[in-house]
Amino acid sequence: MRIVQINTVYKTGGSTGRIAYEINQIAAELGNETYAIYGYETSEMPADNSLRLQGRIRRKWNILKTRVWPHHGFYNVHETKLLIKFLDNFSPDIIHLHNIHNSYINVKMLFSYIKQHHIPVVWTLHDCWSFTGWCAYFDMANCFKWMEGCHGICPCKHDYPKTWFFNLGQQNWNDKRQVFTGCDNLTIVTPSKWLADHVKNSFLKSYPIRVINNGVDLSVFKQKSSNVRDKYGITKNVKIVLAVMNNWEKRKGISFLLELPKHLKSDQILVIVGLTDKQLKVLPNEHCLGIKRTESVSDLAGLYNEASVFINPTLEDNFPTTNLEALACGTPVVTFDTGGSAESIDAETGVVVKKRDFEHLLSSIQFVIEKGKAYYANSCIIRARRLYDSYKQNLEYVKLYNEIIKNEAKNYDTHSLL
């Protein structure tokens, strides 16, 4: 079986790049031929069996175009011609789409090719962009216009994907509906039940929908000793309240973190991982340690292990893998009831807090610390091993590929007999 993954990034650059890479690794180990097409580099070392569509200059130019005329996903003709040329030569049995936004591909050209060649598709939705007229998430705006057509002024105009001038929400919604519907054999996968429920209320509802939770590498994220306290100057008696994000911004709850240190006890410290230089400069002086984004999974696993509690104050999210990483290291999670974030924990592994309720967030942190990490650790590890082993979760995709190809062959045989 020949499999092609298509995503903005590959191997590095966030959870979607890692997921696409790991699926290909497992599929290749099982004897399949795999390749990846991705938008842009996030590291100096390109992955094997992969094709990058953009360089830095062209990427900046494409982003600029969408800022001026926000027909996001309908530019990038040059890049998509390269993609189609590759697909012609590789002749995939199945195409696995991930994020197809972020200014690197022309979705109309891609889907026209898929429909013309009747290629089976698995499409993992990592956000809501595929069925809205504009936004990747709509929770903060509390906007559900996408259910009917994104009419009127878009409240998310200045959120990703940003624009400086025009409001093309309704046009984008109509164009996406026309492009994304009508495929012969497309299966949608969502990492969370929350997102699956939204898809069922969108123009994509006619497609089969599966839920396959994200997973984490349990050989990396596990209980183990660490020297991160020495590295960051945190004494043994200090209890760590940990927060980790790939990109801290308003929708990820950064404002709640900046307020939190004022309310921590004398033997507690908030450690925030993933900050920019600008964000590091505005951190509170006491009970707070900021760390820039790290590619060292060993350091990250060490911080999870040393933490008394992991907090996720996200205001917009799908199924954050940081929750899973914490659980795998035996660390309980306190999260806002946002998107699918609450789906990853239960009463034995953490606390779900009403969104934006800072007092409840604070009291839940203290509740978990007072109960003690030992109370939660075993349940956290068992849950992670049972539900969120990345190998098992990614293997589900390979099983899905085989199921789709098998059904495709059956349908072909049936039609040939008619």
CSV table of C-alpha atoms in Angstrom, one decimal:
chain,number,residue,atom,x,y,z
A,1,MET,CA,0.0,0.0,0.0
A,2,ARG,CA,1.3,3.4,-1.0
A,3,ILE,CA,0.4,6.2,1.6
A,4,VAL,CA,0.9,9.9,1.4
A,5,GLN,CA,0.6,12.2,4.4
A,6,ILE,CA,-0.1,15.9,3.7
A,7,ASN,CA,0.4,18.5,6.5
A,8,THR,CA,1.8,22.0,7.1
A,9,VAL,CA,4.8,20.5,8.9
A,10,TYR,CA,6.4,17.1,9.3
A,11,LYS,CA,8.3,15.4,12.1
A,12,THR,CA,8.8,18.6,14.1
A,13,GLY,CA,6.9,21.9,14.5
A,14,GLY,CA,4.2,20.7,16.8
A,15,SER,CA,1.9,17.8,17.5
A,16,THR,CA,0.4,17.5,13.9
A,17,GLY,CA,3.9,17.1,12.3
A,18,ARG,CA,4.9,14.5,14.9
A,19,ILE,CA,1.6,12.6,14.4
A,20,ALA,CA,2.0,12.5,10.6
A,21,TYR,CA,5.6,11.3,10.9
A,22,GLU,CA,4.8,8.6,13.5
A,23,ILE,CA,2.0,7.2,11.4
A,24,ASN,CA,4.3,6.9,8.4
A,25,GLN,CA,6.9,5.2,10.5
A,26,ILE,CA,4.5,2.6,11.7
A,27,ALA,CA,3.0,2.1,8.3
A,28,ALA,CA,6.5,1.6,6.8
A,29,GLU,CA,7.5,-0.9,9.5
A,30,LEU,CA,4.5,-2.9,8.4
A,31,GLY,CA,5.7,-3.1,4.8
A,32,ASN,CA,3.9,-0.1,3.3
A,33,GLU,CA,5.5,2.5,1.1
A,34,THR,CA,5.1,6.0,2.7
A,35,TYR,CA,5.8,9.6,1.8
A,36,ALA,CA,5.0,13.0,3.2
A,37,ILE,CA,4.3,16.3,1.6
A,38,TYR,CA,4.6,19.3,3.9
A,39,GLY,CA,4.4,23.1,3.6
A,40,TYR,CA,7.6,24.4,5.3
A,41,GLU,CA,10.6,23.4,7.3
A,42,THR,CA,10.7,23.8,11.1
A,43,SER,CA,14.2,22.4,11.5
A,44,GLU,CA,17.4,22.2,9.5
A,45,MET,CA,17.2,18.5,8.9
A,46,PRO,CA,14.5,17.4,6.5
A,47,ALA,CA,12.9,14.0,7.1
A,48,ASP,CA,13.5,11.1,4.7
A,49,ASN,CA,10.8,10.3,2.1
A,50,SER,CA,9.3,13.7,2.2
A,51,LEU,CA,8.8,16.7,-0.1
A,52,ARG,CA,8.8,20.3,1.1
A,53,LEU,CA,6.6,22.7,-0.9
A,54,GLN,CA,7.8,26.1,0.2
A,55,GLY,CA,10.9,28.0,1.1
A,56,ARG,CA,10.9,30.9,3.6
A,57,ILE,CA,10.6,33.8,1.1
A,58,ARG,CA,7.7,32.2,-0.8
A,59,ARG,CA,5.9,31.3,2.5
A,60,LYS,CA,6.1,35.0,3.6
A,61,TRP,CA,4.7,36.1,0.3
A,62,ASN,CA,1.8,33.7,0.5
A,63,ILE,CA,0.9,34.8,4.0
A,64,LEU,CA,1.0,38.4,2.9
A,65,LYS,CA,-1.5,37.7,0.1
A,66,THR,CA,-4.0,36.2,2.5
A,67,ARG,CA,-3.6,39.2,4.9
A,68,VAL,CA,-4.7,41.5,2.0
A,69,TRP,CA,-7.3,39.3,0.3
A,70,PRO,CA,-8.2,36.5,2.7
A,71,HIS,CA,-9.3,33.7,0.4
A,72,HIS,CA,-7.3,31.4,2.6
A,73,GLY,CA,-6.5,28.0,1.0
A,74,PHE,CA,-7.2,29.1,-2.5
A,75,TYR,CA,-3.8,30.5,-3.5
A,76,ASN,CA,-0.5,28.5,-3.8
A,77,VAL,CA,-1.0,27.3,-7.4
A,78,HIS,CA,2.8,26.7,-7.9
A,79,GLU,CA,3.1,24.6,-4.7
A,80,THR,CA,0.0,22.5,-5.6
A,81,LYS,CA,1.3,21.8,-9.1
A,82,LEU,CA,4.4,20.3,-7.5
A,83,LEU,CA,2.2,18.3,-5.2
A,84,ILE,CA,0.1,17.0,-8.1
A,85,LYS,CA,3.1,16.1,-10.1
A,86,PHE,CA,4.4,14.0,-7.2
A,87,LEU,CA,1.1,12.3,-6.8
A,88,ASP,CA,1.0,11.4,-10.5
A,89,ASN,CA,4.4,9.7,-10.2
A,90,PHE,CA,3.8,8.1,-6.8
A,91,SER,CA,0.2,6.9,-7.5
A,92,PRO,CA,-0.9,6.6,-3.9
A,93,ASP,CA,-3.5,4.1,-2.7
A,94,ILE,CA,-4.6,6.5,0.0
A,95,ILE,CA,-4.0,10.1,0.9
A,96,HIS,CA,-4.0,11.2,4.5
A,97,LEU,CA,-4.7,14.9,5.0
A,98,HIS,CA,-4.0,16.8,8.2
A,99,ASN,CA,-3.9,20.6,8.3
A,100,ILE,CA,-4.3,21.8,4.8
A,101,HIS,CA,-4.5,25.5,5.7
A,102,ASN,CA,-1.6,27.9,6.7
A,103,SER,CA,-0.8,29.2,3.1
A,104,TYR,CA,0.9,26.3,1.5
A,105,ILE,CA,-1.7,24.5,-0.7
A,106,ASN,CA,-4.6,25.2,-3.1
A,107,VAL,CA,-7.4,23.1,-1.8
A,108,LYS,CA,-9.6,23.5,-4.9
A,109,MET,CA,-6.8,22.1,-7.1
A,110,LEU,CA,-6.0,19.3,-4.6
A,111,PHE,CA,-9.6,18.2,-4.2
A,112,SER,CA,-10.3,18.4,-7.9
A,113,TYR,CA,-7.4,16.0,-8.4
A,114,ILE,CA,-8.7,13.6,-5.7
A,115,LYS,CA,-12.2,13.6,-7.1
A,116,GLN,CA,-11.0,13.1,-10.7
A,117,HIS,CA,-8.7,10.1,-9.7
A,118,HIS,CA,-11.1,8.7,-7.1
A,119,ILE,CA,-8.4,8.4,-4.5
A,120,PRO,CA,-9.5,7.3,-1.0
A,121,VAL,CA,-8.8,10.0,1.6
A,122,VAL,CA,-8.5,10.0,5.4
A,123,TRP,CA,-8.7,13.6,6.7
A,124,THR,CA,-7.7,14.2,10.3
A,125,LEU,CA,-9.2,17.5,11.5
A,126,HIS,CA,-6.9,19.1,14.1
A,127,ASP,CA,-9.2,22.2,14.3
A,128,CYS,CA,-12.4,23.6,12.8
A,129,TRP,CA,-11.0,25.5,9.8
A,130,SER,CA,-12.4,22.9,7.3
A,131,PHE,CA,-16.0,23.7,7.9
A,132,THR,CA,-16.0,27.4,8.9
A,133,GLY,CA,-15.8,30.4,6.6
A,134,TRP,CA,-12.8,31.7,8.4
A,135,CYS,CA,-11.6,30.6,11.8
A,136,ALA,CA,-9.8,27.6,13.1
A,137,TYR,CA,-11.7,27.9,16.4
A,138,PHE,CA,-14.9,29.9,17.3
A,139,ASP,CA,-15.2,29.3,21.1
A,140,MET,CA,-14.0,32.7,22.3
A,141,ALA,CA,-16.2,34.5,19.8
A,142,ASN,CA,-19.1,32.2,20.7
A,143,CYS,CA,-20.0,32.2,17.0
A,144,PHE,CA,-21.9,29.4,15.3
A,145,LYS,CA,-22.6,31.1,11.9
A,146,TRP,CA,-20.7,28.2,10.3
A,147,MET,CA,-23.7,26.0,10.8
A,148,GLU,CA,-25.7,28.1,8.3
A,149,GLY,CA,-23.2,29.9,6.0
A,150,CYS,CA,-21.0,32.5,7.9
A,151,HIS,CA,-23.2,35.4,6.9
A,152,GLY,CA,-22.5,38.9,8.0
A,153,ILE,CA,-19.4,40.3,9.7
A,154,CYS,CA,-17.0,37.7,11.0
A,155,PRO,CA,-16.1,38.3,14.7
A,156,CYS,CA,-12.8,36.3,14.1
A,157,LYS,CA,-11.5,38.5,11.3
A,158,HIS,CA,-8.4,39.4,13.3
A,159,ASP,CA,-7.7,35.9,14.6
A,160,TYR,CA,-5.9,33.2,12.7
A,161,PRO,CA,-5.9,33.3,9.7
A,162,LYS,CA,-5.6,37.1,10.1
A,163,THR,CA,-6.7,39.7,7.5
A,164,TRP,CA,-6.1,43.4,7.4
A,165,PHE,CA,-9.0,44.5,5.3
A,166,PHE,CA,-11.8,42.3,3.8
A,167,ASN,CA,-14.5,40.0,5.2
A,168,LEU,CA,-14.8,37.0,2.9
A,169,GLY,CA,-16.3,34.6,5.5
A,170,GLN,CA,-19.5,33.8,3.5
A,171,GLN,CA,-17.6,33.4,0.2
A,172,ASN,CA,-15.0,31.2,1.9
A,173,TRP,CA,-17.7,29.0,3.5
A,174,ASN,CA,-19.5,28.5,0.1
A,175,ASP,CA,-16.2,27.7,-1.7
A,176,LYS,CA,-15.1,25.2,1.0
A,177,ARG,CA,-18.5,23.5,0.9
A,178,GLN,CA,-18.3,23.1,-2.8
A,179,VAL,CA,-14.7,21.9,-2.7
A,180,PHE,CA,-14.7,19.6,0.3
A,181,THR,CA,-18.0,17.8,-0.4
A,182,GLY,CA,-18.7,15.3,-3.1
A,183,CYS,CA,-15.6,13.0,-2.6
A,184,ASP,CA,-16.3,9.3,-3.4
A,185,ASN,CA,-14.3,7.8,-0.5
A,186,LEU,CA,-13.4,10.2,2.3
A,187,THR,CA,-13.3,9.4,6.0
A,188,ILE,CA,-13.0,12.1,8.6
A,189,VAL,CA,-11.1,11.5,11.8
A,190,THR,CA,-11.2,13.7,14.8
A,191,PRO,CA,-9.0,13.5,17.9
A,192,SER,CA,-11.9,14.4,20.2
A,193,LYS,CA,-15.6,13.6,20.6
A,194,TRP,CA,-16.1,17.4,20.9
A,195,LEU,CA,-14.9,18.0,17.4
A,196,ALA,CA,-16.7,15.0,16.0
A,197,ASP,CA,-20.0,16.5,17.3
A,198,HIS,CA,-19.3,19.8,15.5
A,199,VAL,CA,-18.5,18.0,12.2
A,200,LYS,CA,-21.9,16.3,12.5
A,201,ASN,CA,-23.5,19.7,12.4
A,202,SER,CA,-21.4,21.0,9.5
A,203,PHE,CA,-21.5,20.6,5.7
A,204,LEU,CA,-19.1,17.6,6.1
A,205,LYS,CA,-21.7,15.6,8.0
A,206,SER,CA,-22.4,13.2,5.1
A,207,TYR,CA,-18.9,11.6,5.5
A,208,PRO,CA,-18.1,8.8,7.9
A,209,ILE,CA,-16.5,10.2,11.1
A,210,ARG,CA,-14.1,8.3,13.4
A,211,VAL,CA,-12.6,9.4,16.7
A,212,ILE,CA,-9.0,8.5,17.2
A,213,ASN,CA,-7.5,10.2,20.2
A,214,ASN,CA,-4.0,11.6,20.0
A,215,GLY,CA,-1.3,9.7,21.8
A,216,VAL,CA,2.2,10.2,23.3
A,217,ASP,CA,5.4,8.2,23.2
A,218,LEU,CA,5.3,6.2,26.5
A,219,SER,CA,9.0,5.4,26.1
A,220,VAL,CA,9.8,9.1,26.6
A,221,PHE,CA,7.0,10.3,28.7
A,222,LYS,CA,7.1,8.1,31.8
A,223,GLN,CA,8.0,8.1,35.5
A,224,LYS,CA,11.7,8.6,35.8
A,225,SER,CA,14.3,10.5,37.8
A,226,SER,CA,15.4,13.9,36.5
A,227,ASN,CA,17.9,16.7,37.1
A,228,VAL,CA,15.7,19.5,35.9
A,229,ARG,CA,15.4,21.0,39.3
A,230,ASP,CA,19.2,21.5,39.4
A,231,LYS,CA,19.2,22.8,35.8
A,232,TYR,CA,16.5,25.5,36.6
A,233,GLY,CA,17.5,26.2,40.2
A,234,ILE,CA,14.3,24.9,41.8
A,235,THR,CA,14.9,23.4,45.3
A,236,LYS,CA,13.5,20.0,46.3
A,237,ASN,CA,10.9,21.4,48.8
A,238,VAL,CA,9.2,23.7,46.2
A,239,LYS,CA,6.1,22.3,44.6
A,240,ILE,CA,5.9,22.9,40.8
A,241,VAL,CA,2.7,24.0,39.1
A,242,LEU,CA,3.5,23.3,35.4
A,243,ALA,CA,2.0,24.8,32.3
A,244,VAL,CA,3.3,23.8,28.8
A,245,MET,CA,2.3,25.1,25.4
A,246,ASN,CA,3.8,25.2,21.9
A,247,ASN,CA,2.6,28.8,21.5
A,248,TRP,CA,1.2,30.8,24.4
A,249,GLU,CA,-1.4,33.3,23.3
A,250,LYS,CA,-4.6,34.7,24.5
A,251,ARG,CA,-6.7,31.7,23.4
A,252,LYS,CA,-4.4,29.4,25.3
A,253,GLY,CA,-5.1,31.2,28.6
A,254,ILE,CA,-1.8,33.1,29.0
A,255,SER,CA,-3.7,35.8,31.0
A,256,PHE,CA,-4.7,33.3,33.7
A,257,LEU,CA,-1.1,32.2,34.1
A,258,LEU,CA,0.2,35.8,34.6
A,259,GLU,CA,-2.3,36.2,37.4
A,260,LEU,CA,-1.7,32.9,39.1
A,261,PRO,CA,1.7,33.4,40.8
A,262,LYS,CA,0.2,36.1,43.1
A,263,HIS,CA,-2.0,33.5,44.6
A,264,LEU,CA,0.5,30.7,45.1
A,265,LYS,CA,1.8,29.7,48.5
A,266,SER,CA,5.4,30.3,49.6
A,267,ASP,CA,6.6,26.8,48.7
A,268,GLN,CA,4.9,26.8,45.3
A,269,ILE,CA,6.2,28.0,41.9
A,270,LEU,CA,4.5,28.3,38.5
A,271,VAL,CA,6.8,27.0,35.7
A,272,ILE,CA,5.7,28.0,32.2
A,273,VAL,CA,7.3,26.3,29.2
A,274,GLY,CA,7.0,27.7,25.6
A,275,LEU,CA,7.3,31.4,26.1
A,276,THR,CA,8.7,34.0,23.7
A,277,ASP,CA,11.4,36.5,24.6
A,278,LYS,CA,8.7,39.2,24.8
A,279,GLN,CA,6.6,37.1,27.2
A,280,LEU,CA,9.5,36.3,29.4
A,281,LYS,CA,10.0,40.0,30.1
A,282,VAL,CA,6.5,40.5,31.5
A,283,LEU,CA,6.4,37.5,33.9
A,284,PRO,CA,5.8,38.2,37.6
A,285,ASN,CA,9.0,38.4,39.6
A,286,GLU,CA,7.9,35.9,42.4
A,287,HIS,CA,6.7,32.3,42.3
A,288,CYS,CA,7.2,32.1,38.6
A,289,LEU,CA,9.8,30.7,36.2
A,290,GLY,CA,9.5,31.1,32.4
A,291,ILE,CA,11.2,28.8,29.9
A,292,LYS,CA,11.4,29.2,26.2
A,293,ARG,CA,10.1,26.6,23.9
A,294,THR,CA,12.3,23.5,24.0
A,295,GLU,CA,12.9,20.7,21.5
A,296,SER,CA,14.4,18.6,24.3
A,297,VAL,CA,11.7,16.0,25.1
A,298,SER,CA,14.0,14.7,27.9
A,299,ASP,CA,13.8,18.1,29.7
A,300,LEU,CA,10.1,18.3,29.1
A,301,ALA,CA,9.5,14.8,30.5
A,302,GLY,CA,11.7,15.7,33.5
A,303,LEU,CA,9.5,18.8,34.2
A,304,TYR,CA,6.3,16.7,34.0
A,305,ASN,CA,7.9,14.3,36.5
A,306,GLU,CA,8.9,16.9,39.0
A,307,ALA,CA,5.6,18.8,38.8
A,308,SER,CA,3.0,18.3,41.5
A,309,VAL,CA,0.2,19.3,39.1
A,310,PHE,CA,-0.1,20.2,35.4
A,311,ILE,CA,-2.5,23.0,34.5
A,312,ASN,CA,-4.1,23.7,31.1
A,313,PRO,CA,-6.0,27.0,31.1
A,314,THR,CA,-6.8,26.8,27.3
A,315,LEU,CA,-9.8,28.7,26.0
A,316,GLU,CA,-9.8,27.1,22.6
A,317,ASP,CA,-8.5,23.6,21.9
A,318,ASN,CA,-9.2,20.2,20.3
A,319,PHE,CA,-7.4,17.4,22.2
A,320,PRO,CA,-4.2,18.8,23.7
A,321,THR,CA,-1.3,16.3,23.9
A,322,THR,CA,0.3,18.1,26.8
A,323,ASN,CA,-2.5,16.7,29.0
A,324,LEU,CA,-1.5,13.2,27.9
A,325,GLU,CA,2.2,13.8,28.4
A,326,ALA,CA,1.5,14.9,32.0
A,327,LEU,CA,-0.7,11.8,32.7
A,328,ALA,CA,2.0,9.5,31.2
A,329,CYS,CA,4.5,10.9,33.7
A,330,GLY,CA,2.1,10.3,36.6
A,331,THR,CA,1.1,14.0,37.0
A,332,PRO,CA,-2.5,15.0,37.6
A,333,VAL,CA,-4.1,17.6,35.3
A,334,VAL,CA,-6.3,20.6,36.0
A,335,THR,CA,-7.9,21.9,32.9
A,336,PHE,CA,-10.7,24.3,31.8
A,337,ASP,CA,-13.6,22.5,30.3
A,338,THR,CA,-12.6,23.6,26.8
A,339,GLY,CA,-13.1,21.7,23.5
A,340,GLY,CA,-11.9,18.1,24.0
A,341,SER,CA,-9.4,18.9,26.7
A,342,ALA,CA,-11.6,17.6,29.5
A,343,GLU,CA,-12.1,14.3,27.7
A,344,SER,CA,-8.6,13.1,28.5
A,345,ILE,CA,-9.0,13.1,32.3
A,346,ASP,CA,-11.4,11.7,34.9
A,347,ALA,CA,-12.0,12.1,38.7
A,348,GLU,CA,-9.0,9.8,39.4
A,349,THR,CA,-6.5,11.8,37.2
A,350,GLY,CA,-7.4,15.4,37.7
A,351,VAL,CA,-10.0,18.2,37.9
A,352,VAL,CA,-12.1,19.8,35.2
A,353,VAL,CA,-12.8,23.5,35.8
A,354,LYS,CA,-15.5,25.7,34.4
A,355,LYS,CA,-14.0,27.8,31.6
A,356,ARG,CA,-12.6,31.2,32.7
A,357,ASP,CA,-13.4,30.5,36.4
A,358,PHE,CA,-10.1,31.6,37.9
A,359,GLU,CA,-11.2,31.0,41.5
A,360,HIS,CA,-12.1,27.4,40.8
A,361,LEU,CA,-8.9,27.0,38.8
A,362,LEU,CA,-6.9,28.2,41.8
A,363,SER,CA,-8.8,26.1,44.4
A,364,SER,CA,-8.5,23.0,42.2
A,365,ILE,CA,-4.7,23.5,42.0
A,366,GLN,CA,-4.5,23.6,45.8
A,367,PHE,CA,-6.9,20.7,46.1
A,368,VAL,CA,-4.7,18.5,43.9
A,369,ILE,CA,-1.5,19.6,45.6
A,370,GLU,CA,-2.9,18.9,49.1
A,371,LYS,CA,-4.2,15.5,48.1
A,372,GLY,CA,-0.7,14.7,46.9
A,373,LYS,CA,0.7,13.5,43.6
A,374,ALA,CA,1.0,10.0,45.0
A,375,TYR,CA,-2.8,9.8,45.2
A,376,TYR,CA,-3.1,10.4,41.5
A,377,ALA,CA,0.1,9.0,39.9
A,378,ASN,CA,-0.9,5.4,39.4
A,379,SER,CA,-4.3,6.2,37.9
A,380,CYS,CA,-2.7,8.7,35.6
A,381,ILE,CA,-0.1,6.2,34.3
A,382,ILE,CA,-2.7,3.5,33.9
A,383,ARG,CA,-5.0,5.8,31.9
A,384,ALA,CA,-2.2,7.0,29.6
A,385,ARG,CA,-1.1,3.4,28.9
A,386,ARG,CA,-4.6,2.2,28.3
A,387,LEU,CA,-5.8,5.0,26.1
A,388,TYR,CA,-3.0,7.2,24.9
A,389,ASP,CA,-0.1,5.1,23.8
A,390,SER,CA,1.0,6.8,20.5
A,391,TYR,CA,2.0,3.5,18.9
A,392,LYS,CA,-1.5,2.0,19.5
A,393,GLN,CA,-3.3,5.2,18.5
A,394,ASN,CA,-1.3,5.6,15.3
A,395,LEU,CA,-1.7,2.0,14.5
A,396,GLU,CA,-5.5,2.7,14.4
A,397,TYR,CA,-4.8,4.8,11.4
A,398,VAL,CA,-3.0,2.0,9.5
A,399,LYS,CA,-5.9,-0.3,10.4
A,400,LEU,CA,-8.3,2.3,9.0
A,401,TYR,CA,-6.3,2.5,5.8
A,402,ASN,CA,-6.5,-1.2,5.3
A,403,GLU,CA,-10.2,-1.2,6.0
A,404,ILE,CA,-10.8,1.5,3.5
A,405,ILE,CA,-8.7,-0.2,0.8
A,406,LYS,CA,-10.5,-3.5,1.5
A,407,ASN,CA,-13.9,-1.9,1.1
A,408,GLU,CA,-12.7,-0.1,-2.0
A,409,ALA,CA,-11.7,-3.4,-3.6
A,410,LYS,CA,-15.1,-5.0,-2.6
A,411,ASN,CA,-17.0,-2.1,-4.2
A,412,TYR,CA,-14.9,-2.4,-7.3
A,413,ASP,CA,-15.6,-6.2,-7.6
A,414,THR,CA,-19.3,-5.6,-7.1
A,415,HIS,CA,-19.5,-2.9,-9.8
A,416,SER,CA,-17.4,-5.1,-12.2
A,417,LEU,CA,-20.0,-7.9,-11.9
A,418,LEU,CA,-22.9,-5.6,-12.7
